[in-house]
Amino acid sequence: MSPRSEFEHEPVMAGPTLDALEDMPAGVFVDATLGGAGHTTAVLDRRSDVHVHGFDQDPEAIAVATERLAAYGDRARVHYARFDDAATVLADHGVDQICGFLMDLGVSSPQLDWADRGFSYQHDGPLDMRMDTEHHRSAADVVNNYSVDEIIDVLRSYGDERNAVRIAKAIDANRPIATTGELATIITEAVPAAVRRQPGHAAKKSFQAIRIEVNDELAILGPALDALISLLGPGGIGLVLTYHSGEDRIVKNCMRTAVEADDLPGMPSRSDYEWLFRGARTPSADEVERNSRSKSARLRGIRRKVAA
Ligand SMILES: C[S@@+](CC[C@H](N)C(=O)[O-])C[C@H]1O[C@@H](n2cnc3c(N)ncnc32)[C@H](O)[C@@H]1O
């Protein structure tokens, strides 16, 4: 696939991400969510002692990242794979230890903005939402084939949607639904008028929930993060950028489990891992002003102790 020239994605919290990697040792760095390779090029430019293995499940991202990283030669390897396969792919390339990783979760700007990718409630397109366009299940499959109860569950679990029952019944009454525009209209008409008057699009939470279901986003996150944490070598740093509370909860719990492993109450930590910094870092007001998509970002970090 040749890359579309207009692939534009501003890397979120690029400065704080690079700062957090300041003390990372040399070695192999994993970018689990390459996108347009914005974070990866920043890491490669800052750290000449680092090689990157980058992963993405979106063929369009792979095409653009491959082109943008060509100038770095064998310092950058690009893999068309889901990040829960990263450990296997790395092992195939003889890598069993890494100096750091970044997961920048969620969707890229082109995925949201290009109508033909079918993620957008603002631009009409086919009801698709697959990051991996070879993936078997699209948003149309979820919307048209799931039972009403299954749709309610998706909307509540992944979108915290209070009007899940009304929306699911409206979807059921209007099936089959073919486009994002049709779905956005059905949802907007299903919610109470008071919700329609609130700021933000009435379909935003439902679209997020369906996208998460289509791409198995939350189901694979915990195991994939655990696997990357276990690959960190001494002093290695793991960073994750999340964009909604469901993702952030999983990331916090995985990291806490690693940091508190084997601890006994009142005794010094026996874990191999420590928090890189406490809590989550958030973007500056300037960044949110410049790039509204950074607004909900939360950065968390973990480090493997040097002398474990
Ligand atoms: C927010 S964008 C990353 C942007 C990137 N950091 C940059 O600076 O250009 C998230 C990317 O992760 C990819 N992605 C999401 N879930 C994935 C998964 N499970 N495995 C591999 N890639 C995934 C998406 O296709 C998307 O390209």
Coordinates of C-alpha atoms and ligand atoms in Angstrom, one line a residue:
M1 CA 0.0 0.0 0.0
S2 CA 1.4 3.5 -0.8
P3 CA 1.0 6.1 1.9
R4 CA -1.5 8.9 1.6
S5 CA 0.5 12.1 1.5
E6 CA -1.9 13.9 3.9
F7 CA -1.3 11.7 6.9
E8 CA -1.0 14.3 9.7
H9 CA -0.9 13.3 13.4
E10 CA 0.6 15.5 16.1
P11 CA 2.3 13.3 18.7
V12 CA 0.7 13.9 22.1
M13 CA 2.8 15.0 25.0
A14 CA 6.0 14.5 22.9
G15 CA 8.1 16.7 25.3
P16 CA 7.0 15.0 28.5
T17 CA 7.4 11.6 26.9
L18 CA 11.0 12.4 25.8
D19 CA 11.8 13.9 29.2
A20 CA 10.5 10.7 30.9
L21 CA 12.9 8.6 28.8
E22 CA 15.9 10.8 29.8
D23 CA 17.6 8.1 32.0
M24 CA 16.7 5.1 29.7
P25 CA 19.6 2.9 29.0
A26 CA 20.8 2.1 25.4
G27 CA 19.2 -0.7 23.5
V28 CA 16.0 -1.7 21.7
F29 CA 13.0 0.6 22.2
V30 CA 9.5 -0.6 21.3
D31 CA 6.9 1.8 19.9
A32 CA 3.8 -0.4 20.3
T33 CA 1.5 2.1 18.4
L34 CA 3.6 3.7 15.6
G35 CA 0.9 5.7 13.9
G36 CA 2.7 8.3 11.8
A37 CA 6.0 7.6 13.7
G38 CA 5.9 11.0 15.4
H39 CA 7.1 9.7 18.8
T40 CA 9.5 7.2 17.3
T41 CA 11.3 9.8 15.1
A42 CA 11.6 12.1 18.2
V43 CA 13.2 9.2 20.2
L44 CA 15.5 8.2 17.3
D45 CA 16.6 11.9 16.9
R46 CA 17.2 12.3 20.7
R47 CA 18.9 9.0 21.3
S48 CA 21.6 7.8 18.8
D49 CA 22.2 4.7 21.1
V50 CA 18.7 3.4 20.6
H51 CA 17.1 1.1 17.9
V52 CA 13.3 1.0 17.5
H53 CA 11.0 -1.8 16.7
G54 CA 7.6 -0.2 15.9
F55 CA 4.2 -1.9 15.6
D56 CA 0.9 -0.9 14.2
Q57 CA -2.2 -2.9 13.1
D58 CA -3.3 -0.3 10.6
P59 CA -1.8 -0.9 7.1
E60 CA -2.1 2.9 6.3
A61 CA 0.0 3.8 9.4
I62 CA 2.5 1.1 8.5
A63 CA 2.9 2.5 5.0
V64 CA 3.4 6.1 6.2
A65 CA 5.7 5.0 9.1
T66 CA 7.8 2.9 6.8
E67 CA 8.3 5.8 4.4
R68 CA 9.1 8.3 7.3
L69 CA 11.5 5.9 9.0
A70 CA 13.5 4.9 5.9
A71 CA 16.1 7.6 6.5
Y72 CA 17.0 5.8 9.8
G73 CA 18.1 2.6 8.1
D74 CA 18.4 -0.4 10.3
R75 CA 17.9 1.7 13.5
A76 CA 14.1 1.5 12.8
R77 CA 12.1 -1.7 12.1
V78 CA 8.4 -1.6 11.3
H79 CA 6.0 -4.4 12.0
Y80 CA 2.5 -4.8 10.7
A81 CA 1.2 -6.6 13.8
R82 CA -1.0 -6.1 16.9
F83 CA 0.9 -5.1 20.0
D84 CA -0.2 -8.2 21.8
D85 CA 2.0 -10.1 19.3
A86 CA 5.0 -7.8 20.0
A87 CA 6.9 -10.3 22.2
T88 CA 6.6 -13.1 19.6
V89 CA 7.7 -10.8 16.7
L90 CA 10.6 -9.5 18.8
A91 CA 11.7 -13.0 19.7
D92 CA 11.6 -13.9 15.9
H93 CA 14.1 -11.0 15.5
G94 CA 16.3 -12.2 18.4
V95 CA 15.2 -9.6 20.9
D96 CA 14.5 -10.8 24.4
Q97 CA 15.1 -7.6 26.3
I98 CA 14.2 -4.0 25.7
C99 CA 15.4 -0.7 27.1
G100 CA 11.9 0.9 26.9
F101 CA 8.5 1.1 25.3
L102 CA 5.7 3.5 24.5
M103 CA 2.0 2.6 24.0
D104 CA 0.2 5.7 22.7
L105 CA -3.3 4.2 22.8
G106 CA -6.4 5.0 20.8
V107 CA -6.8 6.3 17.3
S108 CA -4.7 8.5 15.1
S109 CA -6.0 11.8 13.6
P110 CA -6.2 10.3 10.1
Q111 CA -8.2 7.4 11.4
L112 CA -10.7 9.8 12.8
D113 CA -10.6 12.4 10.1
W114 CA -10.7 10.3 6.9
A115 CA -14.4 9.6 6.3
D116 CA -13.7 6.4 4.3
R117 CA -12.2 4.8 7.5
G118 CA -15.7 5.0 9.0
F119 CA -14.7 6.1 12.6
S120 CA -16.3 9.6 12.4
Y121 CA -19.7 10.9 13.6
Q122 CA -18.9 14.1 11.8
H123 CA -17.9 12.9 8.3
D124 CA -20.2 10.5 6.6
G125 CA -18.6 7.2 5.5
P126 CA -19.1 3.4 5.6
L127 CA -19.7 2.0 9.0
D128 CA -16.2 0.4 9.4
M129 CA -14.0 1.6 12.4
R130 CA -11.5 -1.2 11.8
M131 CA -7.9 -0.1 12.6
D132 CA -6.7 -3.3 10.9
T133 CA -8.6 -3.4 7.6
E134 CA -7.9 -7.1 7.3
H135 CA -9.8 -7.6 10.6
H136 CA -12.9 -9.7 10.3
R137 CA -15.4 -7.6 12.3
S138 CA -16.5 -4.0 11.3
A139 CA -18.7 -1.6 13.1
A140 CA -21.5 -2.6 10.7
D141 CA -21.3 -6.2 12.0
V142 CA -21.5 -5.0 15.6
V143 CA -24.4 -2.5 14.9
N144 CA -26.4 -4.8 12.6
N145 CA -25.8 -8.3 14.1
Y146 CA -25.4 -7.8 17.9
S147 CA -28.5 -8.4 20.1
V148 CA -30.0 -5.4 21.8
D149 CA -28.6 -6.6 25.1
E150 CA -25.1 -7.0 23.6
I151 CA -25.3 -3.4 22.2
I152 CA -26.4 -2.1 25.6
D153 CA -23.5 -3.8 27.2
V154 CA -21.0 -2.4 24.7
L155 CA -22.3 1.2 25.1
R156 CA -22.3 1.0 28.9
S157 CA -18.9 -0.8 29.3
Y158 CA -16.9 1.1 26.8
G159 CA -18.7 4.4 26.6
D160 CA -20.2 4.9 30.0
E161 CA -23.3 5.8 28.0
R162 CA -26.3 6.5 30.3
N163 CA -28.8 6.3 27.4
A164 CA -27.6 2.9 26.3
V165 CA -31.1 1.3 26.4
R166 CA -32.7 4.0 24.3
I167 CA -29.9 4.1 21.8
A168 CA -29.7 0.3 21.4
K169 CA -33.5 0.1 20.9
A170 CA -33.3 2.9 18.2
I171 CA -30.5 1.0 16.5
D172 CA -32.5 -2.2 16.5
A173 CA -35.6 -0.4 15.0
N174 CA -33.5 1.1 12.2
R175 CA -31.4 -1.9 11.1
P176 CA -29.7 -2.4 8.7
I177 CA -27.5 0.7 9.2
A178 CA -24.8 1.3 6.5
T179 CA -23.1 4.6 7.2
T180 CA -21.6 6.6 10.1
G181 CA -24.0 9.5 9.2
E182 CA -27.1 7.3 9.6
L183 CA -25.8 5.9 12.9
A184 CA -25.0 9.4 14.2
T185 CA -28.5 10.6 13.3
I186 CA -30.2 7.6 14.9
I187 CA -28.3 8.1 18.1
T188 CA -28.8 11.9 18.2
E189 CA -32.6 11.4 17.8
A190 CA -32.7 8.6 20.4
V191 CA -31.2 10.6 23.3
P192 CA -33.3 13.0 25.4
A193 CA -33.5 16.6 24.1
A194 CA -31.6 17.8 27.2
V195 CA -28.6 15.6 26.2
R196 CA -28.7 17.0 22.6
R197 CA -28.4 20.5 24.1
Q198 CA -25.3 19.7 26.0
P199 CA -21.8 20.5 24.5
G200 CA -20.2 17.8 22.5
H201 CA -21.8 15.4 20.0
A202 CA -24.6 13.2 21.3
A203 CA -23.1 10.2 19.4
K204 CA -19.5 10.6 20.7
K205 CA -19.6 8.1 23.6
S206 CA -21.4 5.5 21.5
F207 CA -18.9 5.8 18.6
Q208 CA -16.1 5.4 21.1
A209 CA -17.7 2.3 22.6
I210 CA -18.4 0.6 19.2
R211 CA -14.8 1.4 18.1
I212 CA -13.4 -0.2 21.2
E213 CA -15.5 -3.3 20.7
V214 CA -14.6 -3.6 16.9
N215 CA -10.9 -3.4 17.7
D216 CA -10.9 -5.5 20.9
E217 CA -9.0 -2.5 22.4
L218 CA -9.5 -3.1 26.2
A219 CA -9.5 -6.9 26.0
I220 CA -5.9 -7.1 24.8
L221 CA -4.5 -4.2 26.6
G222 CA -3.7 -5.8 30.0
P223 CA -1.9 -8.9 28.7
A224 CA 0.0 -6.9 26.1
L225 CA 1.2 -4.4 28.7
D226 CA 2.2 -7.2 31.1
A227 CA 4.3 -8.8 28.3
L228 CA 6.1 -5.5 27.5
I229 CA 6.8 -4.8 31.1
S230 CA 8.3 -8.3 31.5
L231 CA 10.7 -7.6 28.6
L232 CA 12.2 -4.5 30.2
G233 CA 15.9 -4.9 31.1
P234 CA 17.5 -3.3 34.1
G235 CA 16.7 0.5 34.2
G236 CA 14.3 0.0 31.3
I237 CA 11.3 2.4 31.1
G238 CA 7.7 1.8 30.1
L239 CA 5.3 4.6 29.2
V240 CA 1.6 4.5 28.3
L241 CA -0.5 7.4 27.0
T242 CA -4.3 6.7 27.6
Y243 CA -7.3 8.7 26.4
H244 CA -10.2 7.5 28.5
S245 CA -10.8 6.1 32.0
G246 CA -11.3 2.5 31.0
E247 CA -7.9 2.3 29.4
D248 CA -6.2 4.3 32.2
R249 CA -7.7 2.0 34.9
I250 CA -6.2 -1.1 33.2
V251 CA -2.8 0.6 32.8
K252 CA -2.7 1.7 36.4
N253 CA -3.7 -1.7 37.7
C254 CA -1.1 -3.6 35.5
M255 CA 1.7 -1.2 36.6
R256 CA 0.7 -1.3 40.2
T257 CA 0.6 -5.1 40.1
A258 CA 4.2 -5.1 38.8
V259 CA 5.4 -2.5 41.3
E260 CA 3.8 -4.1 44.3
A261 CA 4.6 -7.8 43.4
D262 CA 5.9 -9.8 46.4
D263 CA 5.6 -6.8 48.7
L264 CA 5.0 -7.5 52.4
P265 CA 3.2 -4.9 54.5
G266 CA 5.7 -2.5 56.2
M267 CA 8.7 -4.2 54.5
P268 CA 11.0 -2.6 51.8
S269 CA 9.8 -3.3 48.3
R270 CA 10.9 -6.7 46.8
S271 CA 9.5 -6.0 43.4
D272 CA 11.8 -5.7 40.3
Y273 CA 9.8 -2.6 39.3
E274 CA 9.2 0.9 40.6
W275 CA 7.0 3.9 39.5
L276 CA 8.9 6.2 37.2
F277 CA 6.7 9.0 38.6
R278 CA 3.7 9.0 40.9
G279 CA 0.2 9.2 39.3
A280 CA -0.5 10.4 35.8
R281 CA 1.0 13.4 33.9
T282 CA -1.3 15.4 31.7
P283 CA -0.7 17.8 28.8
S284 CA -0.1 21.5 29.4
A285 CA -2.8 24.1 28.8
D286 CA -0.8 25.3 25.8
E287 CA -0.8 21.8 24.2
V288 CA -4.5 21.4 24.8
E289 CA -5.1 24.8 23.2
R290 CA -3.0 23.8 20.2
N291 CA -4.2 20.2 19.8
S292 CA -7.6 19.6 21.4
R293 CA -7.2 15.8 20.9
S294 CA -4.6 15.8 23.6
K295 CA -7.2 17.0 26.2
S296 CA -7.9 13.7 27.8
A297 CA -4.4 12.3 27.6
R298 CA -2.8 10.7 30.7
L299 CA 0.8 9.5 30.8
R300 CA 1.9 6.8 33.2
G301 CA 5.4 5.4 33.6
I302 CA 7.1 2.3 35.2
R303 CA 10.8 1.4 35.5
R304 CA 12.6 -1.8 36.0
K305 CA 15.0 -1.3 38.9
V306 CA 18.7 -1.3 37.9
A307 CA 19.8 -3.6 40.7
A308 CA 16.8 -5.9 41.2
Ligands
LIG1 C1 -2.6 7.6 18.8 S1 -2.0 6.7 17.4 C2 -0.3 6.7 17.6 C3 0.4 7.9 17.1 C4 1.9 7.9 17.2 N1 2.4 7.9 18.6 C5 2.5 9.1 16.5 O1 3.2 9.9 17.1 O2 2.3 9.3 15.3 C6 -2.4 5.1 17.8 C7 -2.0 4.1 16.8 O3 -2.0 2.8 17.4 C8 -2.5 1.8 16.6 N2 -3.0 0.8 17.4 C9 -4.1 0.8 18.3 N3 -4.2 -0.4 18.9 C10 -3.3 -1.2 18.4 C11 -2.9 -2.5 18.7 N4 -3.6 -3.3 19.5 N5 -1.9 -3.1 18.0 C12 -1.1 -2.3 17.1 N6 -1.4 -1.0 16.8 C13 -2.5 -0.5 17.5 C14 -3.5 2.6 15.8 O4 -3.7 1.9 14.5 C15 -2.9 3.9 15.6 O5 -2.2 4.0 14.4

